[in-house]
Tab-separated table of C-alpha atoms and ligand atoms in Angstrom:
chain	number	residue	atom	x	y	z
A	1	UNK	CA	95.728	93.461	53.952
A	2	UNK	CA	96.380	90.155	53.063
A	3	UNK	CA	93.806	88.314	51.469
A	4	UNK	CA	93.502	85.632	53.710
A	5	UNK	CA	92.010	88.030	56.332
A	6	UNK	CA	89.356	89.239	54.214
A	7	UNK	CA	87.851	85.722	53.345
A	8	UNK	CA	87.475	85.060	57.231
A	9	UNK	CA	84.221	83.112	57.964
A	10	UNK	CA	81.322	85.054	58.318
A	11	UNK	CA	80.349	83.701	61.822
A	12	UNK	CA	81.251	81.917	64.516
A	13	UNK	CA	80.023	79.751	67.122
A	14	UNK	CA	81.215	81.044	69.770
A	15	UNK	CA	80.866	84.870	68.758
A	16	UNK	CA	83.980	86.364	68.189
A	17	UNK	CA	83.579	89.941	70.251
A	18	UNK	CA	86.601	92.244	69.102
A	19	UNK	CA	87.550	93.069	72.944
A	20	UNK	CA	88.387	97.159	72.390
A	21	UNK	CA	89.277	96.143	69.175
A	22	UNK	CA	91.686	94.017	67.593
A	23	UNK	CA	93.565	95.137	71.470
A	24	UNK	CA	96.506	92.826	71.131
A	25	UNK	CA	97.728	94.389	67.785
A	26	UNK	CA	96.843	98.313	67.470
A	27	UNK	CA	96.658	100.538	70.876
A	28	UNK	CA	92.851	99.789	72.532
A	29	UNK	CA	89.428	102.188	71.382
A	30	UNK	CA	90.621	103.312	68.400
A	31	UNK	CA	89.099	103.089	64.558
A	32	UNK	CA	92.217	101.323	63.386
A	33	UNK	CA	91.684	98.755	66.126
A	34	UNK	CA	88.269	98.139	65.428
A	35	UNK	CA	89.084	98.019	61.658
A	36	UNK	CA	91.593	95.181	62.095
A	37	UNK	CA	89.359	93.631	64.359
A	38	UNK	CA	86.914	93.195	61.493
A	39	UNK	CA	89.273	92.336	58.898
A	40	UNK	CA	90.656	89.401	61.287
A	41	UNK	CA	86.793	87.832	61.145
A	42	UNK	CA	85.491	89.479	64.609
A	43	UNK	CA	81.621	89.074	64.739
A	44	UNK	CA	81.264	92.297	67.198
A	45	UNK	CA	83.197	95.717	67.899
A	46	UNK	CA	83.358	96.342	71.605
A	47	UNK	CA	83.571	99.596	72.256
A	48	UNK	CA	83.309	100.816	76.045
A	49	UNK	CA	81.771	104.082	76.561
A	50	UNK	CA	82.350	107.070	77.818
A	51	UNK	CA	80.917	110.973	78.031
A	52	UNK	CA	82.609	113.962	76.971
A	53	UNK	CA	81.620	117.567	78.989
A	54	UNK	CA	79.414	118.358	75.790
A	55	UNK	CA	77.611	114.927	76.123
A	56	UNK	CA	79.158	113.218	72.899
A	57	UNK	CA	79.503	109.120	73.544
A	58	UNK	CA	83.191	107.970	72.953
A	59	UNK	CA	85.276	104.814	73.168
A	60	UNK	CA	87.353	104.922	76.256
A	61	UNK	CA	87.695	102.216	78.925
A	62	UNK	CA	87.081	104.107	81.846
A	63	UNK	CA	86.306	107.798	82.781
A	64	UNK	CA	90.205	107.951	83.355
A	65	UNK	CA	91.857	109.434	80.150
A	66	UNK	CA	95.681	109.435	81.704
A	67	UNK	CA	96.276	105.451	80.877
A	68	UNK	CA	95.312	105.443	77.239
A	69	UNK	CA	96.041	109.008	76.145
A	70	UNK	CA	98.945	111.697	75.701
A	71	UNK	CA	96.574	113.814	78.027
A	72	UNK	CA	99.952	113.861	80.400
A	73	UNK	CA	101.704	115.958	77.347
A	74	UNK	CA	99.491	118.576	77.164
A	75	UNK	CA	100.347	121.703	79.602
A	76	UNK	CA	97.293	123.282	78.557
A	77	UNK	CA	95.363	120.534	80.192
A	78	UNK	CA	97.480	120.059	83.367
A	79	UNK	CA	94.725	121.936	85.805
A	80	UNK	CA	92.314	119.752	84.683
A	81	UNK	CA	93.744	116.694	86.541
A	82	UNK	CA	91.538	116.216	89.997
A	83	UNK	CA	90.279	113.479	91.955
A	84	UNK	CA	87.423	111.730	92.195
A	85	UNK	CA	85.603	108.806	92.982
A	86	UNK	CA	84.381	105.646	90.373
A	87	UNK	CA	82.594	102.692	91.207
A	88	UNK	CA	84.087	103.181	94.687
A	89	UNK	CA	87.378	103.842	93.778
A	90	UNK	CA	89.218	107.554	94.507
A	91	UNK	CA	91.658	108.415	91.791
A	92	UNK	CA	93.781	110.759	90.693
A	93	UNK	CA	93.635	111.255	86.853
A	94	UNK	CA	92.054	112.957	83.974
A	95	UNK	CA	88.130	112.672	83.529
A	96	UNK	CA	86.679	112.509	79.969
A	97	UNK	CA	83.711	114.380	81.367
A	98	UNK	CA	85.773	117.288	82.092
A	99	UNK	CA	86.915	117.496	78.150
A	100	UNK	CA	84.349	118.805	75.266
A	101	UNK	CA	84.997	116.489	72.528
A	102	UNK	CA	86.591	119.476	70.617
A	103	UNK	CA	89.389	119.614	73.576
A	104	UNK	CA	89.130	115.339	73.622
A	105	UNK	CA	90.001	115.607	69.887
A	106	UNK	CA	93.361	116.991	70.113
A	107	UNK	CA	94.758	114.399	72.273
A	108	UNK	CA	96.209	111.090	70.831
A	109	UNK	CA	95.356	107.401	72.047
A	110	UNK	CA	98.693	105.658	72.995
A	111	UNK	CA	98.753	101.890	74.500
A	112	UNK	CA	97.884	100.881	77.927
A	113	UNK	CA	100.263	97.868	78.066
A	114	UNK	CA	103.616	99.336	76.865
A	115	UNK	CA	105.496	96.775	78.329
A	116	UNK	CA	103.337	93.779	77.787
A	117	UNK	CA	103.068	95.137	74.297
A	118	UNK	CA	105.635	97.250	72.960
A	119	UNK	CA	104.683	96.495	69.337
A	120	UNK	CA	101.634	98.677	69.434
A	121	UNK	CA	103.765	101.387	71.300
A	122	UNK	CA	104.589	102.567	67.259
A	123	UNK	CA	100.972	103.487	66.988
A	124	UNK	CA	100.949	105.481	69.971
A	125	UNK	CA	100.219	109.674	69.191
A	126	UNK	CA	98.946	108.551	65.479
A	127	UNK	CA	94.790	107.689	66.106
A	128	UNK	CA	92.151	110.058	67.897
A	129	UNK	CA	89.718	109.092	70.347
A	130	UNK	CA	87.128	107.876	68.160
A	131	UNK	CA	82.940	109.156	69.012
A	132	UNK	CA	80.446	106.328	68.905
A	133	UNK	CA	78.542	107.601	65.662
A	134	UNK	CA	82.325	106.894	64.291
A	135	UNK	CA	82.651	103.812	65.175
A	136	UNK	CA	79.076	102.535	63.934
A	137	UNK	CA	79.759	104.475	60.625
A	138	UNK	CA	82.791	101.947	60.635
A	139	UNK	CA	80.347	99.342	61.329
A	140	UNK	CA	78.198	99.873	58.641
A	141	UNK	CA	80.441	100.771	55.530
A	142	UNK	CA	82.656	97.043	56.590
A	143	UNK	CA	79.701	95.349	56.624
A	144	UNK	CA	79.302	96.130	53.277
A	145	UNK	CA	82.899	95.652	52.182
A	146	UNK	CA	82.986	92.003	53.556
A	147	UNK	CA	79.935	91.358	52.559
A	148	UNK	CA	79.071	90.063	55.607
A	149	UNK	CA	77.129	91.878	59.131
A	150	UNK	CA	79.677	93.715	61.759
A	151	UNK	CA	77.492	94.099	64.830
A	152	UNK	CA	78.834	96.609	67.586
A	153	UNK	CA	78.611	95.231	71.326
A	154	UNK	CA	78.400	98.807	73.222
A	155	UNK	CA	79.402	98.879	77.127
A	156	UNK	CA	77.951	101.640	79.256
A	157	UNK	CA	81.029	102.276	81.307
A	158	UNK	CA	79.977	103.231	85.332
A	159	UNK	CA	76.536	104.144	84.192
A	160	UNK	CA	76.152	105.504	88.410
A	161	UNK	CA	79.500	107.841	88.354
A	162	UNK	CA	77.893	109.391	84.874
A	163	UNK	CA	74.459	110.124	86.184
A	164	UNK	CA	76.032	111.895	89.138
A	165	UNK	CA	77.698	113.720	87.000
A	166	UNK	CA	74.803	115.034	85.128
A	167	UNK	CA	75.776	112.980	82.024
A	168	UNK	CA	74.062	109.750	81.605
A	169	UNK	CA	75.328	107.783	78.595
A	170	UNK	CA	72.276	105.697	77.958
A	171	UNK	CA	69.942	108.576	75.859
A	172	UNK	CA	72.992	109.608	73.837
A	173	UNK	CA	73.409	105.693	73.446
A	174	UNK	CA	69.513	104.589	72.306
A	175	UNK	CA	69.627	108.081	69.709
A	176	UNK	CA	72.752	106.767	68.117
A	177	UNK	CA	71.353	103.057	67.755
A	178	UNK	CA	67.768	104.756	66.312
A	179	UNK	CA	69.886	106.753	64.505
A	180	UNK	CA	72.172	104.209	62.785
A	181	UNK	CA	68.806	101.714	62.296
A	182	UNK	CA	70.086	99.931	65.245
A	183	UNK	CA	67.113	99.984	67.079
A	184	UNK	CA	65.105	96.429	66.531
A	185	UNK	CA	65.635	93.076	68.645
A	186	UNK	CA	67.364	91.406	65.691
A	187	UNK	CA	69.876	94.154	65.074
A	188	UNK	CA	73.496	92.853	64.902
A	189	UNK	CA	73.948	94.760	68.464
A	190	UNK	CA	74.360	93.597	72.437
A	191	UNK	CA	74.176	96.322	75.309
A	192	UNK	CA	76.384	95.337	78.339
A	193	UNK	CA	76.692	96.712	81.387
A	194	UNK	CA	78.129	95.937	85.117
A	195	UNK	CA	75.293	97.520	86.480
A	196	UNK	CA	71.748	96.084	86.683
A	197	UNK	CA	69.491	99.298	86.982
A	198	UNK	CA	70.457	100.971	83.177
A	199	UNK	CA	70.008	97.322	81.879
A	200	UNK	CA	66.588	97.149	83.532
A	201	UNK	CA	65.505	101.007	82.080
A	202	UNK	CA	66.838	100.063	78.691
A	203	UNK	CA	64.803	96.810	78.108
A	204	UNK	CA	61.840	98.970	78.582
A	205	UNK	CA	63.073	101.344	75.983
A	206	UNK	CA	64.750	99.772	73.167
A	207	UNK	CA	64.621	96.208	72.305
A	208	UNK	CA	68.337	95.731	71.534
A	209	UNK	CA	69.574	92.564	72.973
A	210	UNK	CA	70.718	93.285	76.703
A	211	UNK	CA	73.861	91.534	78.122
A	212	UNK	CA	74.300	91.620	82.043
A	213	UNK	CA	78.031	91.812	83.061
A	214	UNK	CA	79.192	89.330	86.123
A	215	UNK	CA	82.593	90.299	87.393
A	216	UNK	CA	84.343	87.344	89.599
A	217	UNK	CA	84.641	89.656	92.544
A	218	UNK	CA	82.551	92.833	94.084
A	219	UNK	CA	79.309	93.836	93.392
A	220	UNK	CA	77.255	96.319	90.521
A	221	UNK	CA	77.630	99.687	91.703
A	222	UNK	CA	74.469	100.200	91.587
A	223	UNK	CA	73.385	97.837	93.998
A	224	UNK	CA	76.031	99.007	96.440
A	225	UNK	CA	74.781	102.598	96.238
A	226	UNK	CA	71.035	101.398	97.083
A	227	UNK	CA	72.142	99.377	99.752
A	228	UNK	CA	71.569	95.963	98.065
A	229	UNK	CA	73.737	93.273	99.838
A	230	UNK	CA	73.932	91.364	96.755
A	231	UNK	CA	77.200	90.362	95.211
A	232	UNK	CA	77.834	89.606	91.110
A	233	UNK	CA	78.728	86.152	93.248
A	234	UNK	CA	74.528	86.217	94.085
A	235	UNK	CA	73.647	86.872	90.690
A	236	UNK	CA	75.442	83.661	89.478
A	237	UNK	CA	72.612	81.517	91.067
A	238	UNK	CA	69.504	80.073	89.647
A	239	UNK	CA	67.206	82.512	90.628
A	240	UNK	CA	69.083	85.531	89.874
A	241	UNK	CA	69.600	84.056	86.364
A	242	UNK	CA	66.363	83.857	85.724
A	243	UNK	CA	65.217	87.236	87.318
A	244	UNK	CA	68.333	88.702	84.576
A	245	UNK	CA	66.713	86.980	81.973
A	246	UNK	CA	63.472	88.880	82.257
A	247	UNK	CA	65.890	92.026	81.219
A	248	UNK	CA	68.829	90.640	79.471
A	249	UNK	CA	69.435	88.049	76.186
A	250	UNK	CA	72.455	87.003	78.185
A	251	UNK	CA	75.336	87.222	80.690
A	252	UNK	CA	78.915	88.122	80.059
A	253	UNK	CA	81.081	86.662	83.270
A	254	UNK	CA	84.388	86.869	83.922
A	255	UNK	CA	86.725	83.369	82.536
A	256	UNK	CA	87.010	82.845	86.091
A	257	UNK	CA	83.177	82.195	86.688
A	258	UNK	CA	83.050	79.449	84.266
A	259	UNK	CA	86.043	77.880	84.951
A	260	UNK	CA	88.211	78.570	87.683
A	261	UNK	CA	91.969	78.515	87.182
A	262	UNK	CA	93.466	75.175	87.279
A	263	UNK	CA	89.877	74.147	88.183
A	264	UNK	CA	86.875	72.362	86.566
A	265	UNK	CA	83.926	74.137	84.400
A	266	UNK	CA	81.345	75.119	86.787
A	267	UNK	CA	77.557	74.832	86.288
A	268	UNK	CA	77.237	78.976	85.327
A	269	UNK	CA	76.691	78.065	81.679
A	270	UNK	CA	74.291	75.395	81.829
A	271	UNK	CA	72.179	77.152	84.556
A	272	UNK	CA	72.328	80.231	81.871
A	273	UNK	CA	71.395	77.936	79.274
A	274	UNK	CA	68.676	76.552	81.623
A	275	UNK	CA	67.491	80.549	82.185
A	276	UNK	CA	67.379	81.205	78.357
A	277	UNK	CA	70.217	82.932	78.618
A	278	UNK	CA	73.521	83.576	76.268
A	279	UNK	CA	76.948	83.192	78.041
A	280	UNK	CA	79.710	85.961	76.321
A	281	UNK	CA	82.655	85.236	78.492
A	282	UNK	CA	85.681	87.753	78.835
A	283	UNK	CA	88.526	88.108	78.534
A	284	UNK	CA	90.753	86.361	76.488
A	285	UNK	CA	94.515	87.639	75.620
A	286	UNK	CA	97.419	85.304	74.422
A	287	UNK	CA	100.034	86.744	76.676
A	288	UNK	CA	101.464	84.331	79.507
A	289	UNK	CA	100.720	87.531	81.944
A	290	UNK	CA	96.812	86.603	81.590
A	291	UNK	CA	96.797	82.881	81.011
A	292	UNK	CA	96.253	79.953	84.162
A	293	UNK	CA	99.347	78.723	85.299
A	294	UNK	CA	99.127	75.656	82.900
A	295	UNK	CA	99.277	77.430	79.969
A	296	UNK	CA	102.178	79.871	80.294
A	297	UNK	CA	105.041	78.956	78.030
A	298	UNK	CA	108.421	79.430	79.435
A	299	UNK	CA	109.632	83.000	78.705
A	300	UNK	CA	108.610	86.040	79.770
A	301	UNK	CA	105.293	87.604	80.389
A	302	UNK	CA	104.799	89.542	77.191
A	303	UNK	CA	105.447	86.037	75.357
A	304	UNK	CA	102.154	84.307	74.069
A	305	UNK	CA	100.973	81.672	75.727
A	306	UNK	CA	98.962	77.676	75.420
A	307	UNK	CA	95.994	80.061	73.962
A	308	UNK	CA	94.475	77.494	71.778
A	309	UNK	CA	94.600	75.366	74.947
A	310	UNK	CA	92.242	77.928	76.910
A	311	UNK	CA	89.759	78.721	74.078
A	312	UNK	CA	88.838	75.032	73.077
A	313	UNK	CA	88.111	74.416	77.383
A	314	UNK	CA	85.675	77.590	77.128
A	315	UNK	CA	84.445	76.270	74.050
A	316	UNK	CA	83.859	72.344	75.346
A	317	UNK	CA	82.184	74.398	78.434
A	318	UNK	CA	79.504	75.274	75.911
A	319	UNK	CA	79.926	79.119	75.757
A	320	UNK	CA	78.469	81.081	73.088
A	321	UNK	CA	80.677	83.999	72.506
A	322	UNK	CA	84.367	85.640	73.860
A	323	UNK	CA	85.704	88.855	74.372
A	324	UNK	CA	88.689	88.690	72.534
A	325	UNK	CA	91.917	91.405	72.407
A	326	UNK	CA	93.380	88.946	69.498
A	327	UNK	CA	89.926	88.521	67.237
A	328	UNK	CA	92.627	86.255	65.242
A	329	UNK	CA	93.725	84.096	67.217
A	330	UNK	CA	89.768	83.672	68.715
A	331	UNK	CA	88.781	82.999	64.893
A	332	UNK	CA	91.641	80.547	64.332
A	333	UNK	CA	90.401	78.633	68.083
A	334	UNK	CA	87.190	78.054	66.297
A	335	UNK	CA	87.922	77.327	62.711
A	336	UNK	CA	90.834	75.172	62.711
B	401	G3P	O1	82.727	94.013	78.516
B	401	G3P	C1	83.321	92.780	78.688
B	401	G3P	C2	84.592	93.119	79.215
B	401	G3P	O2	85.081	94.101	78.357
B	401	G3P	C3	84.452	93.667	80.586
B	401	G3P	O3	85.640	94.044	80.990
B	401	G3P	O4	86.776	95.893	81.995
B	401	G3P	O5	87.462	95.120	79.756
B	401	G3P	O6	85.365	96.370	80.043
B	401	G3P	P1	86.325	95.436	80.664
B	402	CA	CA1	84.092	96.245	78.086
């Protein structure tokens, strides 16, 4: 590792969150990812969660195992692929809750973007799916080797499609953070979540700063399946801010709820701000395939983008942290 990486700045303002790891550069949820992601200067792992069959927290993006594994390769598990329905989606796939981690364990991550990012297709078969208490061992022993405080930014993937299922993620999560001496309000960790009711039944049982997700279109599911109207659009005003600060120590919206594409900031961080809240904006990748129109370079869609461009507008719109898949280039946005 070149030494350069490992005399990063020890924090940042905004918060560098490693978005599923150093994402751009190593195939997503994986140790190596989150290693790099370190190394580069990230402030925070992000790792999404997920529940085996046996209950054991891992890092996957979604229930769905077919987009980010070799799952497909294995004949033994062919039967296993069924349908079923996630935050109001039916798909076809492989579920994570139908594997015991022994069975998870013999499969291989491989990239989800093979074509936006064939570099990381070498990794692909090489790194298992890592478990949580993996990932905050990680945590804890490159804290020490950079001398400097990894937190871990957990993500309680469709907290409503794992209750139904009989596996909630949240008591596996609080033991592992009580475990691992993450349990006080000042520990270097943020909760997130799309959903509103685990964020509410958390705050009353671990102080761990909170973070309510705010997607730029549809609704929590858990609203939805109680018959609340409201939309993440709703909980962008005032009032909903400051009922999600009486829960949360901030929001996390999507780019497109701060500023628009093309368009100008819009108040979301400053009523935040005005809520006592913390805005953690996602997400940001360097590829012209996820940048605004005006910052595409000419090329093709794999090819990186005006990125520096993008980051210093979030960062003028007063935002206190991003979800990064290039941690680098993040760092680099704020420290040159
Ligand atoms: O958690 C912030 C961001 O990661 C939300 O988007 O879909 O990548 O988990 P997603
Ligand atoms: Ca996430």
């Amino acid at each position: 590792m070149p030494t350069a990486l490992l005399t990063a700045p020890a924090t940042h303002v905004p918060l560098v969150i490693a978005h599923r790891g150093a994402s751009g550069h190593r195939p997503e949820h994986t140790l190596a990812g989150y290693e790099l992601a370190a190394r580069m200067g990230a402030d925070f792992l992000e790792p999404d969660l997920v529940s085996t069959a046996d209950g054991v927290l891992v890092a996957r993006h979604e229930p769905m195992i077919g987009a980010t594994t070799d799952v497909a390769a294995h004949p033994e598990f062919a039967d296993r692929r069924t349908v079923r329905t996630v935050d109001g989606f039916t798909v076809e796939d492989w579920f994570a809750d139908d594997f015991t981690l022994a069975e998870l364990r013999t499969l291989r991550a491989v990239e989800r973007l093979p074509l936006l990012r064939q570099g990381n297709t070498v990794y692909d078969g090489l790194f298992p799916v890592p478990t949580l208490d993996e990932i905050l061992e990680l945590r804890a022993r490159l804290s020490v080797e950079l001398g400097r405080e990894i937190g871990v930014y957990p993500e309680t993937k469709s907290p409503t499609y794992f209750a139904g299922r009989g596996l909630p993620c949240e008591p596996a999560l609080v033991a592992a953070l009580r475990a691992h001496g993450l349990d006080r309000a000042d520990s270097p960790v943020f909760v997130q979540s799309f959903e509103t009711a685990n964020l509410r039944a958390l705050h009353e049982e671990i102080p761990v700063r909170l973070i309510q997700l705010l997607d730029d279109v549809g609704a929590p599911t858990d609203l939805v399946a109680a018959g609340d109207p409201r939309t993440f659009a709703d909980l962008t005003r005032p009032a909903e801010l400051g009922a999600i600060a009486r829960y949360a120590a901030g929001i996390g919206p999507a780019k497109e709820l701060v500023i628009p594409p093309g368009g100008e900031p819009t108040p979301l961080v400053a009523d935040a701000h005005a809520a006592g809240l913390l805005v953690h904006v996602f997400t940001f990748r360097n590829e012209n395939s996820f940048l605004p129109a005006g910052m595409r370079r000419a090329g093709r869609e794999a090819d990186h983008g005006d990125v520096f461009v993008e980051y210093r507008a979030f960062l003028a719109a007063g935002v206190d942290g991003v979800f990064s898949d290039y941690p680098d280039t993040a760092v680099a946005a704020f420290s040159l």
